[in-house]
């Protein structure tokens, strides 16, 4: 009856260290027969086990497990920490808000409050009790009656109920118990004599005790509450077994005093952060010190303290390479000291990193290769690598190696490493992956190719190749002519993704199999399909295009065995050596433009093999051997090197040392008297032509001259000899001033020249002459080039040729040419042109290489596709051919000589100078000596001539007298040159001008016997005919039909004329007197004699002697 009382207020307990609620308990519900104030007192902080036992009592508060009232009209249990609220007894408990509702099941609904009791109709209590107070915030719900009171508010809002009505007398506030370290936590009650309870997570403290045992349990709590007020702290012991022992409760008084404890200053270090790394060696330390009574600040480092005026930051210091710990201190006016420390590390050393595999610029076919690297760093930070384009990075966990699958192509990988101080280093590697094999195609010659040409076969082989990335080389493999032994022939280096190679091979007759092998730069390789060829050519030993069976002249200048010759040139009838000849032809051998040898050869009778010719030339000698091929006598020329003696040995010799020093050996004739004039001796004619000496009518040839040994020049000024030496010395010094060599070695010349005779000259001249158009169906472009050697090459030279477009090689090839001494050749060969070639201008190069020297020719060609798909080629750039450097050398020498003469002339013109007198005196002495020597030679020459004539006349008289009784057949020996001369000068009688080698002379039957059957009788007629045959062999012709037996007397017989065809008016072979004597001994006689006289040219020689 009366106004129902409201429920008690709840309690909220919070752990400030764990930041977690420990206890949230609602108050118990009010009973129907209590006033509001009474309900408040009874229900405040009710135990979770408390519940009304009489009719109309309030329900239990929500604790761990709240229980409802057990009798009629009891209130329902409040919502517990772990369970929902429960209704009261059946049909009587307050189980709905309209009947004094139970405590809310949420903290916002008056959570954990006990339900209010419902009045019982049988007892006349029809008023409902109020709901229990909320443990956290809201109050309990009010009863259904208008006068039912609401539950007390929770502790958080200090007793504010759910209807926001402030009830200052209901809520009892907040108490916080903080557990420290590993202590237990309890609950401080706000009401004296109430029973405390435990939290569900950390309490109770469980212990098993036997009779007489004890246990000491410690709690540490921080209590906050009303200041200067005494509070109770309760300890509750709950017996869980042996119920004969009662539960026990103890409590202490806790007073929270109104005394404030002064805290030490708080220091916060802003920079650097603790355990940080940096490469900066100079910086300060920034911090803040907080205190209401801050007094001073200082810092400790390396065992020393340093004051900080006005508690300023630590100014910039220089830190060493290591770890550092700095502690900053601050105190207040009461002496409290606060501190804070920071540890940091200075690291300025860059990490070391090196890529161990693969090596830089490695080429590999392994697309799964690992990039392995090593690093050295104490404070390692991280590792990563960048891709080829440096646009993205990939982190390497734990700084492991790079292990991925690479695509074909070039890769540029950079691996990075840093340390904790942000020091950074890197290492890079470039490598190429190529897993694709190249492709090779055999272009020319075609499969089953047959060659039936004349002469040596130089076959061009061409292969084209393609690769995905970069080619390395292509090689030609070919069998021998028996189609066995398949071996490597040549290898050509290539680059780029496409290319081709040409090889020109000299092949003998036979069957061949060939193929090409290609490799790319990483080692991938491939073959094409084998092709076969058949060579069935007609022999041409010297490769001049003429079959050996019809070739009268074998080989050319390059096949002559030669020594001391600058450049050998040979003409046959005024033509070159690569033509066909018949009949008699005059053959001339030149050293450059200087004539050395002259003889005639009848190509209708016998071939001439130049490989059997040997010429050994020196400054003072010359040897010429034709190995028995000479049909007539020959003429030799030697440069007069101021000879004082001259010796001719008409015998086959291999070295000039075989000529005796005294010119008194076998077959040797002293021609010293010929110097400065002319002389005929032993059938050999000598003529001094000034700078050259001509020796004709030689069958063999060895000519040796000697020069005077230079006299020692005196440096004294006394005596005539001394004066002469002084004049020579002046001239010598003039020459030394002018003659300064341009070079001593190739290094002193430009790259396109070589050092030759102390002059920088061009060693080769090469020129592209013409190209064939259109290109053949086999894809080969024929072209003609000219090559000229400027020295004694006498070896093979390599001819490389290639076609370029925008500095990229389109096609290339190679040729090998043999060059002799100063030889020039015009050659033809072919280069392969790809079918897919685009029309336009291309650069065409021909390069000749010999040892370290190269010469290059360049032409621009225009390639255009014509109607019908054929490609035409046209030269659109002419090439200016530079004059030979040897020509420049000769011009330079001539200029130097003129300068010397001008200087000498100036010396002579110096008036009244000692130099002029000395030079003039030297010239006068030389003039007198030459005059005396000329007179002595003339006298000696006339005496020898008279002596030879007397001996000849005597022999002829004896022969004629001996044959008068036997009868003779006359023979007239003359030449057409003699006939022509008599037309203009009939008073001059003819002279025979024929010559035979000594070994061919037949003068007796014994000599004929040696070349015939031993038992055969040799007649005089046979000896005569043999001599006539020999004459014909060397260019003469005889009318044998007019020959008569020797012993047959004929009074008037017409002379038999033996004539010699002369194709030119140059020198003819000398007469060998032994041959004439052999004919005269058998009844022939000389009709007349013609003597061709030439006056020697005057010459002046100036030398230091």
XYZ file of C-alpha atoms in Angstrom, residues 450-934:
485
model
C 78.596 -27.989 -112.906
C 81.548 -25.841 -114.102
C 83.061 -26.602 -117.548
C 85.175 -23.423 -117.865
C 88.731 -23.075 -119.192
C 91.595 -22.600 -116.766
C 91.652 -22.417 -113.027
C 88.217 -22.276 -111.457
C 87.693 -19.612 -108.804
C 84.199 -20.364 -107.576
C 82.238 -17.878 -105.461
C 80.354 -19.357 -102.492
C 77.667 -17.273 -100.788
C 75.597 -17.890 -97.663
C 72.967 -15.602 -96.119
C 72.179 -15.771 -92.397
C 69.494 -14.465 -90.010
C 69.499 -14.327 -86.200
C 67.051 -13.070 -83.605
C 69.557 -10.891 -81.734
C 73.143 -10.785 -83.007
C 75.255 -12.920 -85.349
C 78.846 -13.960 -84.622
C 80.252 -15.723 -87.677
C 79.505 -18.004 -90.588
C 81.880 -20.693 -91.833
C 82.261 -22.489 -95.140
C 82.801 -26.257 -95.019
C 83.734 -28.175 -98.169
C 85.141 -31.576 -99.082
C 88.213 -32.244 -101.208
C 87.827 -33.066 -104.891
C 87.303 -36.739 -104.014
C 84.224 -35.700 -102.033
C 85.705 -36.841 -98.709
C 87.194 -35.140 -95.653
C 84.507 -32.542 -94.987
C 86.477 -29.792 -93.182
C 86.384 -26.105 -92.337
C 87.605 -23.874 -95.139
C 87.022 -20.267 -94.121
C 85.217 -18.287 -91.405
C 83.810 -14.754 -91.742
C 82.838 -12.619 -88.759
C 79.386 -11.001 -88.836
C 77.231 -8.782 -86.646
C 73.617 -7.654 -86.555
C 70.553 -9.773 -87.195
C 71.081 -10.359 -90.931
C 74.145 -10.771 -93.108
C 75.865 -12.728 -95.829
C 79.379 -13.843 -96.706
C 81.226 -14.556 -99.953
C 84.224 -16.805 -100.400
C 86.175 -17.305 -103.625
C 87.912 -20.700 -103.770
C 90.302 -22.023 -106.414
C 89.082 -25.551 -107.191
C 90.616 -28.365 -109.192
C 88.503 -30.827 -111.137
C 86.408 -33.146 -109.039
C 83.188 -33.601 -107.086
C 82.592 -31.486 -103.976
C 80.028 -31.225 -101.181
C 79.681 -27.929 -99.304
C 77.629 -26.352 -96.530
C 77.620 -23.338 -94.219
C 77.686 -23.329 -90.436
C 76.439 -20.248 -88.558
C 76.890 -19.205 -84.929
C 75.368 -16.334 -83.029
C 77.116 -14.398 -80.335
C 75.860 -16.606 -77.476
C 76.896 -19.873 -79.106
C 73.641 -20.985 -80.771
C 74.525 -22.666 -84.059
C 72.895 -24.207 -87.106
C 73.651 -25.900 -90.453
C 71.934 -25.714 -93.795
C 71.321 -28.642 -96.180
C 74.387 -29.932 -98.086
C 74.847 -29.031 -101.760
C 77.058 -30.689 -104.376
C 79.113 -29.234 -107.264
C 81.124 -30.706 -110.149
C 84.267 -28.974 -111.524
C 85.218 -30.155 -115.020
C 87.523 -27.410 -116.337
C 90.163 -27.427 -119.073
C 93.748 -26.939 -117.748
C 95.202 -23.438 -117.890
C 98.367 -23.407 -115.778
C 98.907 -19.648 -115.743
C 95.184 -18.863 -115.623
C 95.299 -16.441 -118.538
C 92.210 -17.863 -120.226
C 94.210 -19.831 -122.822
C 94.352 -23.608 -122.707
C 97.780 -24.983 -121.912
C 97.796 -26.970 -125.167
C 97.597 -23.735 -127.200
C 99.280 -21.260 -124.823
C 102.731 -20.147 -126.150
C 103.614 -17.993 -123.106
C 103.264 -19.498 -119.680
C 102.866 -17.323 -116.572
C 103.659 -13.638 -116.158
C 105.965 -11.273 -114.287
C 104.925 -12.566 -110.879
C 106.323 -16.018 -111.680
C 109.816 -14.798 -112.586
C 112.382 -15.547 -109.885
C 113.749 -12.102 -109.161
C 115.857 -10.191 -106.701
C 116.740 -6.509 -106.444
C 114.088 -5.439 -108.955
C 111.744 -2.642 -107.965
C 108.959 -3.536 -110.393
C 109.259 -6.030 -113.195
C 107.417 -5.308 -116.440
C 107.598 -7.598 -119.483
C 106.362 -6.828 -122.994
C 106.070 -9.298 -125.866
C 105.970 -7.585 -129.209
C 104.986 -4.414 -127.371
C 102.037 -6.136 -125.676
C 101.359 -7.508 -122.216
C 102.034 -11.099 -121.152
C 98.416 -12.281 -121.057
C 97.845 -12.605 -124.805
C 98.416 -15.170 -127.557
C 101.567 -14.909 -129.711
C 102.852 -16.578 -132.874
C 106.086 -16.313 -134.807
C 109.064 -14.304 -133.672
C 108.450 -11.669 -131.064
C 110.805 -9.257 -129.355
C 110.703 -9.662 -125.557
C 111.743 -6.795 -123.300
C 112.258 -6.937 -119.514
C 111.978 -3.638 -117.624
C 112.656 -2.641 -114.036
C 109.893 -0.067 -113.817
C 110.706 1.963 -116.970
C 114.384 0.970 -117.236
C 115.204 -1.659 -119.874
C 117.209 -4.606 -118.487
C 116.956 -7.455 -121.045
C 116.153 -7.736 -124.762
C 115.880 -10.931 -126.829
C 113.681 -12.533 -129.507
C 111.683 -15.721 -129.281
C 109.875 -17.744 -131.964
C 106.598 -18.786 -130.333
C 105.717 -20.905 -133.364
C 108.635 -23.182 -132.532
C 108.602 -23.328 -128.786
C 106.729 -22.079 -125.728
C 108.362 -19.650 -123.325
C 107.952 -20.422 -119.621
C 108.537 -17.330 -117.481
C 108.628 -19.421 -114.296
C 112.007 -20.753 -115.512
C 113.498 -17.254 -115.779
C 115.774 -15.966 -113.003
C 116.966 -12.363 -112.648
C 119.334 -11.306 -109.861
C 120.010 -7.588 -109.916
C 122.230 -5.569 -107.638
C 123.669 -2.075 -107.672
C 126.824 -3.209 -109.460
C 125.790 -6.490 -111.120
C 123.084 -8.413 -112.945
C 122.525 -12.130 -113.634
C 119.928 -13.494 -116.078
C 119.227 -17.217 -116.618
C 116.557 -18.514 -118.994
C 117.194 -22.229 -118.276
C 117.937 -23.213 -121.876
C 114.914 -21.467 -123.404
C 116.896 -18.865 -125.369
C 116.634 -19.350 -129.167
C 119.032 -16.517 -129.983
C 121.385 -14.230 -128.177
C 120.247 -11.518 -125.832
C 121.174 -7.995 -124.802
C 121.524 -6.811 -121.213
C 121.623 -3.317 -119.761
C 123.236 -2.311 -116.494
C 123.255 1.092 -114.836
C 126.714 2.654 -114.784
C 127.395 3.230 -111.105
C 130.679 5.086 -111.824
C 132.324 1.744 -112.537
C 136.111 1.547 -112.724
C 136.091 -2.092 -113.916
C 133.550 -4.184 -115.829
C 133.550 -7.976 -116.228
C 131.227 -10.197 -118.273
C 130.923 -13.924 -117.635
C 128.998 -15.623 -120.411
C 128.108 -18.766 -118.510
C 125.182 -19.943 -116.397
C 125.884 -18.815 -112.852
C 123.673 -18.698 -109.748
C 125.571 -16.027 -107.818
C 127.666 -13.019 -108.775
C 130.381 -14.360 -106.465
C 131.137 -16.889 -109.196
C 132.635 -14.039 -111.259
C 136.342 -13.782 -110.414
C 137.716 -10.561 -108.968
C 140.376 -10.364 -111.684
C 137.960 -11.237 -114.513
C 140.290 -14.028 -115.619
C 138.086 -17.076 -115.100
C 136.428 -19.362 -117.651
C 134.105 -17.600 -120.128
C 134.979 -14.223 -118.570
C 135.811 -11.119 -120.592
C 137.236 -7.887 -119.213
C 135.244 -4.933 -120.568
C 136.861 -2.234 -118.449
C 138.009 -0.547 -121.637
C 134.361 -0.222 -122.674
C 133.726 2.295 -119.912
C 133.302 5.674 -121.522
C 133.251 4.166 -125.034
C 132.566 0.798 -126.725
C 134.347 -2.508 -127.179
C 133.833 -5.855 -128.875
C 135.605 -8.857 -127.474
C 135.030 -12.613 -127.672
C 132.045 -11.954 -129.902
C 130.425 -9.778 -127.195
C 129.689 -6.118 -127.838
C 129.834 -3.491 -125.084
C 128.618 0.082 -125.459
C 128.684 2.777 -122.779
C 125.498 4.790 -123.314
C 126.295 7.257 -120.569
C 124.251 6.298 -117.523
C 123.696 2.770 -118.902
C 126.006 0.140 -120.320
C 124.677 -2.169 -123.038
C 126.083 -5.680 -123.437
C 124.783 -7.604 -126.460
C 125.290 -10.987 -128.148
C 125.126 -12.783 -124.790
C 123.980 -16.359 -124.629
C 124.206 -16.507 -120.858
C 124.597 -13.459 -118.707
C 126.563 -12.320 -115.683
C 127.777 -8.730 -115.597
C 129.743 -7.313 -112.710
C 131.075 -3.805 -112.219
C 133.167 -2.349 -109.438
C 133.298 1.204 -108.153
C 136.270 3.127 -106.838
C 136.892 3.043 -103.118
C 136.324 6.624 -101.819
C 139.587 8.358 -100.875
C 140.019 9.588 -97.333
C 139.288 13.328 -97.182
C 141.832 15.319 -95.252
C 140.623 18.048 -92.954
C 143.961 19.862 -93.059
C 144.304 23.076 -95.011
C 147.833 22.497 -96.261
C 148.842 21.112 -99.663
C 146.976 20.506 -102.849
C 145.426 17.288 -101.587
C 144.110 19.108 -98.605
C 142.496 21.734 -100.782
C 140.854 19.061 -102.935
C 139.416 17.365 -99.886
C 138.054 20.662 -98.682
C 136.186 21.253 -101.918
C 134.648 17.817 -101.758
C 133.688 18.449 -98.168
C 131.803 21.615 -99.181
C 129.760 19.713 -101.733
C 129.061 16.925 -99.267
C 127.752 19.383 -96.696
C 125.492 20.973 -99.314
C 124.006 17.561 -100.043
C 123.511 16.855 -96.349
C 121.560 20.112 -95.965
C 119.196 19.213 -98.773
C 118.777 15.438 -98.447
C 116.694 14.943 -95.347
C 114.615 11.689 -95.306
C 110.878 12.060 -95.014
C 110.527 8.919 -92.919
C 112.406 6.056 -91.320
C 109.414 3.784 -90.557
C 105.718 3.364 -91.413
C 104.760 5.008 -88.125
C 105.986 8.360 -89.470
C 103.590 8.240 -92.433
C 99.841 8.735 -92.663
C 97.639 5.607 -92.317
C 97.175 5.246 -96.081
C 100.949 5.333 -96.825
C 104.050 3.331 -96.045
C 107.730 4.307 -95.738
C 109.507 3.342 -98.962
C 113.043 4.582 -99.750
C 112.672 7.165 -96.966
C 109.575 8.555 -98.653
C 105.948 8.171 -97.539
C 104.243 6.545 -100.528
C 101.037 4.722 -101.234
C 101.726 0.979 -101.391
C 98.658 0.083 -103.447
C 96.331 1.778 -105.861
C 92.868 0.220 -106.170
C 89.915 1.387 -108.215
C 86.433 0.078 -109.041
C 86.155 0.248 -112.829
C 82.744 -1.095 -113.755
C 79.753 -3.162 -112.609
C 77.644 -5.593 -114.593
C 73.959 -4.826 -114.929
C 71.388 -6.220 -114.463
C 72.058 -8.562 -111.548
C 72.078 -12.221 -112.594
C 69.338 -14.660 -111.738
C 71.688 -16.234 -109.187
C 71.747 -12.927 -107.284
C 75.405 -12.236 -108.070
C 76.593 -8.816 -109.236
C 79.756 -8.921 -111.321
C 82.214 -6.044 -111.160
C 85.680 -5.146 -112.419
C 88.401 -3.535 -110.343
C 91.964 -2.397 -110.969
C 94.797 -2.994 -108.496
C 98.351 -1.755 -108.736
C 101.274 -2.566 -106.445
C 103.811 0.165 -105.710
C 106.587 -2.101 -104.391
C 108.012 -5.626 -104.428
C 104.883 -7.366 -103.177
C 105.482 -10.845 -104.606
C 102.746 -12.332 -102.466
C 99.008 -12.880 -102.159
C 96.975 -9.839 -101.194
C 93.469 -9.982 -99.706
C 90.698 -8.117 -101.519
C 87.649 -7.457 -99.309
C 84.552 -5.905 -100.831
C 81.201 -5.006 -99.316
C 77.979 -3.100 -99.908
C 76.701 -0.629 -97.289
C 73.498 1.267 -96.625
C 73.373 3.754 -93.728
C 76.563 2.258 -92.241
C 74.988 -1.209 -92.208
C 76.653 -3.971 -94.245
C 74.218 -5.418 -96.783
C 76.541 -7.989 -98.356
C 80.253 -8.761 -98.440
C 82.825 -10.954 -100.131
C 86.526 -11.648 -100.469
C 89.036 -12.306 -103.235
C 92.721 -13.266 -103.227
C 95.090 -11.868 -105.875
C 98.789 -12.482 -106.332
C 100.810 -9.331 -107.026
C 104.394 -9.413 -108.149
C 106.888 -6.589 -108.156
C 105.167 -3.294 -109.074
C 102.511 -5.302 -110.840
C 99.122 -4.004 -111.855
C 96.095 -6.157 -112.611
C 92.511 -5.798 -113.716
C 90.342 -8.430 -112.030
C 86.709 -9.495 -112.155
C 84.675 -11.105 -109.395
C 81.119 -11.138 -108.018
C 79.238 -10.102 -104.907
C 75.873 -11.461 -103.773
C 72.940 -9.025 -103.781
C 69.940 -9.978 -101.546
C 66.618 -10.346 -103.355
C 64.799 -8.040 -100.949
C 67.169 -5.126 -101.564
C 65.346 -1.793 -101.633
C 65.953 0.502 -104.603
C 68.268 3.403 -103.850
C 71.869 4.518 -103.514
C 74.418 2.252 -101.807
C 78.079 2.603 -100.880
C 80.332 0.042 -102.551
C 83.829 -0.499 -101.113
C 86.841 -2.479 -102.351
C 89.752 -2.769 -99.915
C 93.166 -4.326 -100.530
C 95.054 -5.606 -97.454
C 98.672 -6.692 -97.216
C 100.348 -7.224 -93.852
C 99.533 -4.044 -91.879
C 98.783 -1.874 -94.922
C 95.374 -1.218 -96.464
C 94.075 0.789 -99.392
C 90.393 1.525 -100.002
C 88.316 2.378 -103.061
C 84.764 3.681 -102.783
C 82.041 4.011 -105.396
C 78.385 4.890 -105.051
C 76.002 2.645 -106.985
C 72.288 3.010 -107.623
C 70.168 -0.138 -107.477
C 66.762 -0.027 -109.157
C 64.142 -2.654 -109.933
C 63.255 -2.583 -113.635
C 60.328 -4.034 -115.538
C 60.244 -7.770 -115.169
C 61.545 -7.690 -111.632
C 65.220 -7.538 -112.592
C 67.538 -5.348 -110.554
C 69.773 -2.941 -112.468
C 72.928 -1.399 -111.024
C 74.539 1.840 -112.163
C 77.669 3.657 -111.056
C 76.583 7.217 -110.215
C 79.867 8.496 -108.811
C 83.181 8.643 -110.639
C 86.361 7.982 -108.759
C 89.367 10.235 -109.270
C 92.447 8.132 -109.459
C 95.357 9.693 -107.632
C 98.775 9.612 -109.257
C 101.107 6.967 -107.943
C 103.174 8.062 -105.010
C 106.275 6.739 -106.768
C 105.705 9.369 -109.447
C 105.591 12.009 -106.723
C 108.781 10.560 -105.318
C 110.563 10.888 -108.675
C 109.365 14.452 -109.088
C 110.568 15.251 -105.589
C 113.958 13.683 -106.303
C 114.286 15.748 -109.495
C 113.460 18.944 -107.607
C 116.059 18.134 -104.943
C 118.683 17.471 -107.651
C 117.936 20.813 -109.295
C 118.261 22.542 -105.951
C 121.660 20.917 -105.406
C 122.833 22.070 -108.825
C 121.574 25.599 -108.167
C 123.405 25.717 -104.846
C 126.604 24.410 -106.435
C 126.175 26.940 -109.201
C 125.780 29.712 -106.655
C 128.948 28.557 -104.914
C 130.827 28.694 -108.218
C 129.564 32.214 -108.904
C 130.718 33.561 -105.558
C 133.360 36.140 -106.485
C 136.831 35.537 -105.175
C 135.653 33.043 -102.585
C 137.708 30.181 -101.351
C 134.826 27.777 -101.944
C 134.681 28.747 -105.615
C 138.400 28.227 -106.048
C 138.274 24.840 -104.378
C 135.343 23.644 -106.476
C 136.862 24.925 -109.695
C 140.156 23.266 -108.847
C 138.390 19.943 -108.235
C 136.509 20.203 -111.548
C 139.700 21.001 -113.429
C 141.525 18.027 -111.924
C 138.657 15.720 -112.827
C 138.543 17.078 -116.347
C 142.231 16.408 -116.881
C 141.950 12.887 -115.441
C 139.006 12.022 -117.688
C 140.867 13.310 -120.733
C 143.936 11.197 -119.978
C 141.801 8.135 -119.252
C 139.927 8.590 -122.505
